[in-house]
Tab-separated table of C-alpha atoms in Angstrom:
chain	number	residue	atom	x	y	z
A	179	UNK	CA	0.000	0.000	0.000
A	180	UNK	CA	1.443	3.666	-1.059
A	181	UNK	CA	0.403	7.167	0.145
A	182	UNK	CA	-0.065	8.131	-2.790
A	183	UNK	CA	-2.992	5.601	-2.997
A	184	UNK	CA	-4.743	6.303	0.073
A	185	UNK	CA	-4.683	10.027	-0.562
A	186	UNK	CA	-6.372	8.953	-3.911
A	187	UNK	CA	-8.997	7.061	-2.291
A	188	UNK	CA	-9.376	10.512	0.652
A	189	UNK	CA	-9.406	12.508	-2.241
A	190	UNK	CA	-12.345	10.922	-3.857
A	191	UNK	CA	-14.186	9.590	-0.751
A	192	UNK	CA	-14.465	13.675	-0.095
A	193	UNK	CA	-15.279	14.648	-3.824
A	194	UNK	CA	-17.515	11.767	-4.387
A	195	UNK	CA	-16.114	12.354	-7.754
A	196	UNK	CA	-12.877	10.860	-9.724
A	197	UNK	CA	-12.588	13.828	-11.677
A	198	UNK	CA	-12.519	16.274	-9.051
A	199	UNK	CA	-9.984	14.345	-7.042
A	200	UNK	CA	-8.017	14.490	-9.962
A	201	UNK	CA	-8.286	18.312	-10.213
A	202	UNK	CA	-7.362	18.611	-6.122
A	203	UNK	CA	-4.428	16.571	-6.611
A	204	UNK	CA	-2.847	17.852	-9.588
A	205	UNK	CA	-2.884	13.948	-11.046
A	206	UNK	CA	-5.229	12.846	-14.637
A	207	UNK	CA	-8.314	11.054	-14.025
A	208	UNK	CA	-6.685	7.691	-15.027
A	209	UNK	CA	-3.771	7.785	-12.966
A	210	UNK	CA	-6.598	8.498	-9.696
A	211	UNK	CA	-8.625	5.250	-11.121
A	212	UNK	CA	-5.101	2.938	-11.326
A	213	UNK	CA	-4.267	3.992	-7.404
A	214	UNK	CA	-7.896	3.461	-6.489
A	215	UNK	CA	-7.616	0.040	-8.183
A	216	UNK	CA	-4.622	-0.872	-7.105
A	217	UNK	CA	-5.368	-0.456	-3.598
A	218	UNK	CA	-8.948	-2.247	-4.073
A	219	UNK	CA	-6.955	-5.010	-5.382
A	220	UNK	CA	-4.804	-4.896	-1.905
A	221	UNK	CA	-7.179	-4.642	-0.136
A	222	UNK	CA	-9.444	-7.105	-1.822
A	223	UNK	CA	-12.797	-5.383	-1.208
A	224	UNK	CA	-14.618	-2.530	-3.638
A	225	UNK	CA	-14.534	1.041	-2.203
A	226	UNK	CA	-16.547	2.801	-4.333
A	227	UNK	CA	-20.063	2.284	-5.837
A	228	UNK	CA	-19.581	4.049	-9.178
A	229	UNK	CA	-23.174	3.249	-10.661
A	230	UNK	CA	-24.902	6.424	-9.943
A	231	UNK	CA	-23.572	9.888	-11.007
A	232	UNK	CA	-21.837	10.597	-7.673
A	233	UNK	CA	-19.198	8.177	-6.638
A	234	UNK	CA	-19.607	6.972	-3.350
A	235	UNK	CA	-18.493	4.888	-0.309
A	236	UNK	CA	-19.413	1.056	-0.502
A	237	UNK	CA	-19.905	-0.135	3.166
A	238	UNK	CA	-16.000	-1.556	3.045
A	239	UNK	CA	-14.810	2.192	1.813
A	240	UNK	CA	-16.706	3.713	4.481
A	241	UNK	CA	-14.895	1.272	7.064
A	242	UNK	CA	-12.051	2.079	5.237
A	243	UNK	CA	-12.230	6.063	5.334
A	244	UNK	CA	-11.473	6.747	9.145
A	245	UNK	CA	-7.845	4.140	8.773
A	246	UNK	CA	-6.644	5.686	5.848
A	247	UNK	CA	-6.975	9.376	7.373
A	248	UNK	CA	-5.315	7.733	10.607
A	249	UNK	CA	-2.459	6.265	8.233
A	250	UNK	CA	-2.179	9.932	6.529
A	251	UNK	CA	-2.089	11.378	9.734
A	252	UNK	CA	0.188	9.594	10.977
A	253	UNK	CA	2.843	9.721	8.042
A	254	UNK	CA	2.531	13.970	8.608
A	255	UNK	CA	2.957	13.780	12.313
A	256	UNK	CA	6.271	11.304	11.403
A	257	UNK	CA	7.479	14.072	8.938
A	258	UNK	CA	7.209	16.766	11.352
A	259	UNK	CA	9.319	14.532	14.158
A	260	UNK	CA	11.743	13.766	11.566
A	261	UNK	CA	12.559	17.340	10.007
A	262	UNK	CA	10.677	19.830	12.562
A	263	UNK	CA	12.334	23.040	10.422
A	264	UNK	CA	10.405	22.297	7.610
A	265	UNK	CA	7.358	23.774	7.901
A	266	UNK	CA	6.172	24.906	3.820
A	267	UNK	CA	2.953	26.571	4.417
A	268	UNK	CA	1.719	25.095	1.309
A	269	UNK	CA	-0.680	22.668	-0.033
A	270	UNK	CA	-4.410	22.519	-0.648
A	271	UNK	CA	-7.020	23.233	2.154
A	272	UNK	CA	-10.736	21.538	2.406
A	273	UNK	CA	-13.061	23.981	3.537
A	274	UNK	CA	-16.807	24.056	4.189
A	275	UNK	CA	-18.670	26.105	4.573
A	276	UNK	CA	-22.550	27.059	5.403
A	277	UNK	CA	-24.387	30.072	3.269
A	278	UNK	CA	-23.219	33.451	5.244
A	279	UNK	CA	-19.611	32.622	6.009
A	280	UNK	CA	-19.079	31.144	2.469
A	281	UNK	CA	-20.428	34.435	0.245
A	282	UNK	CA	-19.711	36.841	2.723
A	283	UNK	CA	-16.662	36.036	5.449
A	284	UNK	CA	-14.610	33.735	3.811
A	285	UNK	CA	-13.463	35.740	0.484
A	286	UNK	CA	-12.362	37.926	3.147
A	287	UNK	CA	-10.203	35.754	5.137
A	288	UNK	CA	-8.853	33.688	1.607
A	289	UNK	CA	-7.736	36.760	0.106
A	290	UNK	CA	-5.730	37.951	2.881
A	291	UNK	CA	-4.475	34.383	3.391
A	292	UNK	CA	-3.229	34.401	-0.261
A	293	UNK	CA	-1.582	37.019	-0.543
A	294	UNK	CA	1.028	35.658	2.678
A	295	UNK	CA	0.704	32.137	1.180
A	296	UNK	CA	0.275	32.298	-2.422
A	297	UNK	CA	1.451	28.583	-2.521
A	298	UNK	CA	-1.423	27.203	-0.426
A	299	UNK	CA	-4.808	26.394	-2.822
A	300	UNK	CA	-8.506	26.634	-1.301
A	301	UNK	CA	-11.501	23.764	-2.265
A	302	UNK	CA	-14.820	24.943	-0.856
A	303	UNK	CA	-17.762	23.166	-0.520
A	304	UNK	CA	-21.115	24.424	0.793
A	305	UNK	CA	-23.144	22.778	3.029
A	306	UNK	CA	-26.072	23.705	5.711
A	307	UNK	CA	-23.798	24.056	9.266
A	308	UNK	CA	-24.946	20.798	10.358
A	309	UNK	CA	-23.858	19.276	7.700
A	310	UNK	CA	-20.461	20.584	7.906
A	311	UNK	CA	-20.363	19.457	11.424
A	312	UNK	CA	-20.692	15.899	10.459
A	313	UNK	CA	-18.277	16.491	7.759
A	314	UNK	CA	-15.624	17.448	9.983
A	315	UNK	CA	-16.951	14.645	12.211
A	316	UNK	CA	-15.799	12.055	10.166
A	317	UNK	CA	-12.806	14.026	8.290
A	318	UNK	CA	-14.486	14.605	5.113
A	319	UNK	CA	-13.136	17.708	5.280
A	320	UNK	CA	-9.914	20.223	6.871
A	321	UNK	CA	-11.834	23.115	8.091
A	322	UNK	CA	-15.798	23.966	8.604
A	323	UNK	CA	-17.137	27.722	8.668
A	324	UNK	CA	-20.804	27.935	10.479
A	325	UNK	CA	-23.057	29.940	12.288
A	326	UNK	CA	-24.266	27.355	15.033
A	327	UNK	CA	-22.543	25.262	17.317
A	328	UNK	CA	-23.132	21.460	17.601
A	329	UNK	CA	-21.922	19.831	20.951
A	330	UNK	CA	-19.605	17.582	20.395
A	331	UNK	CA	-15.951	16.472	22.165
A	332	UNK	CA	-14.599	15.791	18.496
A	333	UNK	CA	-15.404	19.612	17.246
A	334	UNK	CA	-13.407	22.199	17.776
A	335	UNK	CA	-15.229	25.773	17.674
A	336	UNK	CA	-12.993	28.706	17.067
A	337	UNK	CA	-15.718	32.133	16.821
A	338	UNK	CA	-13.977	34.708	14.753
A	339	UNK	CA	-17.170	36.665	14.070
A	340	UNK	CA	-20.353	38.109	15.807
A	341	UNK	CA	-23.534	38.329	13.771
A	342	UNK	CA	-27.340	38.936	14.334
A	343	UNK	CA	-29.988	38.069	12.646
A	344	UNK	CA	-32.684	40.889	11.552
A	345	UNK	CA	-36.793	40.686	10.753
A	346	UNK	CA	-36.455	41.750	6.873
A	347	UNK	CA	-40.032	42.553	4.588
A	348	UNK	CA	-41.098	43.857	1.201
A	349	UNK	CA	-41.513	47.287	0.840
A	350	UNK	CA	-45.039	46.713	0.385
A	351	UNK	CA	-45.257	45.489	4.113
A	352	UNK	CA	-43.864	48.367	6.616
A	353	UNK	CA	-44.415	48.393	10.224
A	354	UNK	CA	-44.423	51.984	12.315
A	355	UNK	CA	-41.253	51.335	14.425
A	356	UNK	CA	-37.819	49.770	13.337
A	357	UNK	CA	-37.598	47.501	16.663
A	358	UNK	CA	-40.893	45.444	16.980
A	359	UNK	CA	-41.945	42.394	19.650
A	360	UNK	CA	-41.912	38.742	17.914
A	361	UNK	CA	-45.691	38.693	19.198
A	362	UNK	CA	-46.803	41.128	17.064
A	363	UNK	CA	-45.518	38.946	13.727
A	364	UNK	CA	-47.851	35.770	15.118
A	365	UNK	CA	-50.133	34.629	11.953
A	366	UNK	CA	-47.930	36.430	9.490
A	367	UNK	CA	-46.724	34.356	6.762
A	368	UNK	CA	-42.943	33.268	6.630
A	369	UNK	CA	-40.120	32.154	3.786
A	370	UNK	CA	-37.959	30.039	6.032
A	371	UNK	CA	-34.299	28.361	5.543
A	372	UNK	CA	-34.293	24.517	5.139
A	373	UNK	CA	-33.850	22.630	8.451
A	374	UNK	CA	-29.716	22.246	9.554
A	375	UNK	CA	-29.542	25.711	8.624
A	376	UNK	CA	-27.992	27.795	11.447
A	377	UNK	CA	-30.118	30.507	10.704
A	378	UNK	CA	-33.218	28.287	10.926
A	379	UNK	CA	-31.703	27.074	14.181
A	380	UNK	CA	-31.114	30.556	16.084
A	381	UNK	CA	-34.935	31.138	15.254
A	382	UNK	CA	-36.051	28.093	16.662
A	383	UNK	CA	-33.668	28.501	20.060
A	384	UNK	CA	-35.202	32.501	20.410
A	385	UNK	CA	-38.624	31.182	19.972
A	386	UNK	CA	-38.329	28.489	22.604
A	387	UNK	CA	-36.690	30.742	25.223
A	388	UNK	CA	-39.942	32.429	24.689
A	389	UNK	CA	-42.164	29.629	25.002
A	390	UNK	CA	-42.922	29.814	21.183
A	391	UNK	CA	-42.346	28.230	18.264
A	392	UNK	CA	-42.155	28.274	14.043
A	393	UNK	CA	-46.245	27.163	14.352
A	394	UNK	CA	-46.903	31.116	15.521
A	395	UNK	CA	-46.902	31.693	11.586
A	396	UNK	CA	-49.694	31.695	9.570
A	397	UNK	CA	-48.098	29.036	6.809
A	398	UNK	CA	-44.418	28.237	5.918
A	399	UNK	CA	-42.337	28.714	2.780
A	400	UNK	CA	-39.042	26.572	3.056
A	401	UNK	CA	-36.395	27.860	0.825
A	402	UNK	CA	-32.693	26.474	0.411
A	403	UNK	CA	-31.336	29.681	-1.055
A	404	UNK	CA	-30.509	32.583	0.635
A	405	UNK	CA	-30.945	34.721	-2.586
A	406	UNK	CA	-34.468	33.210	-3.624
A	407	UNK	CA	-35.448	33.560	0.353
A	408	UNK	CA	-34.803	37.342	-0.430
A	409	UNK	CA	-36.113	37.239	-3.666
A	410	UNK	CA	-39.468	35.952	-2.453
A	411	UNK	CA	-39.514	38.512	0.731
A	412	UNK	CA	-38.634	41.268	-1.988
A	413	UNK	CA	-42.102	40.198	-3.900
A	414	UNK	CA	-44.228	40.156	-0.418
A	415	UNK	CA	-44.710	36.416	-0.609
A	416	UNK	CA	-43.847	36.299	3.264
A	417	UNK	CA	-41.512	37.756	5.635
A	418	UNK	CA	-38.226	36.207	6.909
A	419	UNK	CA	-34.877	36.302	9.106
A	420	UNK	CA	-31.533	37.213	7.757
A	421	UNK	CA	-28.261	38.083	8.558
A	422	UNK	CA	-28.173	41.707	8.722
A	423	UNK	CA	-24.758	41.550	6.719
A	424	UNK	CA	-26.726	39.698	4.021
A	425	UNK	CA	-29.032	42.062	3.499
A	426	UNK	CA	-26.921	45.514	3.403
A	427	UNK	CA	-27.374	45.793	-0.603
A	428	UNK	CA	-30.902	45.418	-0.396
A	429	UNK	CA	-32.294	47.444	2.086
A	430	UNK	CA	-29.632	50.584	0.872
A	431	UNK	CA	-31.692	50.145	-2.760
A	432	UNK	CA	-34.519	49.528	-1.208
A	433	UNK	CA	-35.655	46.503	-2.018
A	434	UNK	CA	-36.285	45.254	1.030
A	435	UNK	CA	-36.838	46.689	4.697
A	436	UNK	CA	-35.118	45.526	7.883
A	437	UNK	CA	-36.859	45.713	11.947
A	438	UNK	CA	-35.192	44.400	15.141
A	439	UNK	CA	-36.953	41.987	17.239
A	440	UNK	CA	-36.979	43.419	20.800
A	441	UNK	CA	-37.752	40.604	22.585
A	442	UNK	CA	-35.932	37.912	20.748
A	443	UNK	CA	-31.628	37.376	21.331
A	444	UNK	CA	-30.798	37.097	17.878
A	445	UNK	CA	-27.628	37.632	18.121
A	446	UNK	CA	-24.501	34.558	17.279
A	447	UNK	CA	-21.399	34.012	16.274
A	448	UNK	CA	-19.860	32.436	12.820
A	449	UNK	CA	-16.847	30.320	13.864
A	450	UNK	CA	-14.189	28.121	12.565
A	451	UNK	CA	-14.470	24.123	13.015
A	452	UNK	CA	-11.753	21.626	13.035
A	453	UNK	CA	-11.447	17.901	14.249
A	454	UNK	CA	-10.311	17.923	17.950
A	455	UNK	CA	-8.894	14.883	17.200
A	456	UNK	CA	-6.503	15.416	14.298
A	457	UNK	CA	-3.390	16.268	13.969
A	458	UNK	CA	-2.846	19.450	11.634
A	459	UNK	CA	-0.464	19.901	9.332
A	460	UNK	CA	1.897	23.426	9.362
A	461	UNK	CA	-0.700	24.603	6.716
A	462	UNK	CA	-3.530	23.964	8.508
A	463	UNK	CA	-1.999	25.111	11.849
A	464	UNK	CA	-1.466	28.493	10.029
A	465	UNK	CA	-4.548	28.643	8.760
A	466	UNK	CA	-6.680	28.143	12.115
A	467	UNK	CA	-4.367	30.475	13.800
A	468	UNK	CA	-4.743	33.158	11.194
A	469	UNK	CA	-8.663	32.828	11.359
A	470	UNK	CA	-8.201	32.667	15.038
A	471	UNK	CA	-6.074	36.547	15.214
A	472	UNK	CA	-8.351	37.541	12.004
A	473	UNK	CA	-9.971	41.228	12.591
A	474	UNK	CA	-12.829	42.802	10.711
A	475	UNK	CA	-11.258	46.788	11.134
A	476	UNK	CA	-12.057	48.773	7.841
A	477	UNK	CA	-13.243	45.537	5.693
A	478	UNK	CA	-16.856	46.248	4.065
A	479	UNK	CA	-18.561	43.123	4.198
């Protein structure tokens, strides 16, 4: 068994794609499929189903996943015993990332992190914050960047940035005061994010601290996009929650209004999330500690 092959079979196991492995490792899609074979053939079991259009885990790749991080793992941590001076911040970093922090934070924080590191290369994938949770859970991925926090020993929650949430409506729909009481929205009719969403979740926490729940609405739109959400607020189809840094644009042109809720703590923080459990390489140890001593002064969001 090579390294080379079991970062093949990481590679795709995260990508759920041959190609795409290929494109994160800087290898052709047939030299991937030969190391993927090869090690099958070691191995003597089939790791990937490659039937559908996404390649994924059989039940002996998935058994297979957490070893072959431990044997990658292990092979850095002997590197850095071996020659501790040699400490190349370069490489390629897996990053998810939920809806806010990926079109909002994280261009940010990449930039910046460029242009000290040119050598290092991002891959971002978004997911809803609990799913990034479970894919740093089972080391699908390097880093996570979400805006609720998921109790866990193996998770590792680094807040770099405080956010609140704001009531936003269509033009159309004005109330007389910008701050307003969450009783006075009860029947109104609401575009909501999917379920997993961290913004769905803060809602649900405020409500219950207040002895109330999503059900207060009148009926329930469940949207997976951030932009259609606003889209659909925009046309007066209901109102909604948002990140008030998500809205900016809109309610400057206009297109949509923004209230504070009084009596509701909307208030969280995004943070960075990392396996508590894993060794990280130089890269990523740079990485975390630049999110870590990152600071918002004079960026516009």
């Amino acid at each position: 068994m090579e390294f080379k092959q079991v970062e093949c079979f990481v590679a795709v196991a995260r990508k759920c794609s041959f190609s795409k492995a290929a494109d994160v490792l800087f290898l052709s899609q047939p030299a991937i499929t030969s190391n993927i074979q090869k090690l099958e053939k070691e191995l003597g079991i089939i790791l990937f189903d490659r039937r559908n259009r996404n390649t994924t885990l059989t039940k002996g790749g998935e058994e297979f996943f957490p070893h072959a991080l431990e044997i990658l793992n292990a092979r850095d941590k002997a590197k850095m015993a071996l020659d501790p001076d040699n400490k190349k911040i370069e490489g390629v970093l897996e990053i998810c990332a939920s809806t806010i922090p990926e079109q909002y934070l994280l261009p940010h924080i990449i930039k910046a992190f460029k242009e000290a590191y040119p050598q290092v290369l991002f891959s971002i994938r978004h997911k809803d914050s609990k799913e990034v949770a479970e894919e740093i859970l089972v080391g699908k991925t390097n880093f996570g960047f979400i805006g609720a926090k998921y109790p866990n020993e193996g998770i590792k929650y680094i807040d770099f940035f405080e956010d609140r949430l704001v009531l936003i409506t269509s033009p159309e729909k004005s109330f007389n005061t910008d701050s307003i009481s969450i009783k006075s929205l009860i029947g109104e009719e609401i575009v909501l994010r999917e379920e997993g969403s961290g913004t769905r979740l803060l809602i649900e926490r405020a409500l219950k601290e207040k002895k109330l729940d999503i059900n207060i609405f009148k009926s329930r739109t469940i949207n997976y996009s951030l932009e259609a959400l606003k889209k659909m607020v925009a046309l007066n189809i209901g109102i909604s929650f948002a990140s008030d840094i998500s809205v900016k644009c809109e309610v400057a042109s206009g297109r949509l209004k923004q209230y504070e809720i009084e009596d509701l703590n909307l208030n969280r923080h995004f943070s960075l999330v990392y396996c508590n459990n894993r060794y990280l390489s130089p890269v990523e140890e740079k990485f975390k500690d630049f999110v870590a001593a990152w600071k918002w002064n004079n960026i516009d969001i």
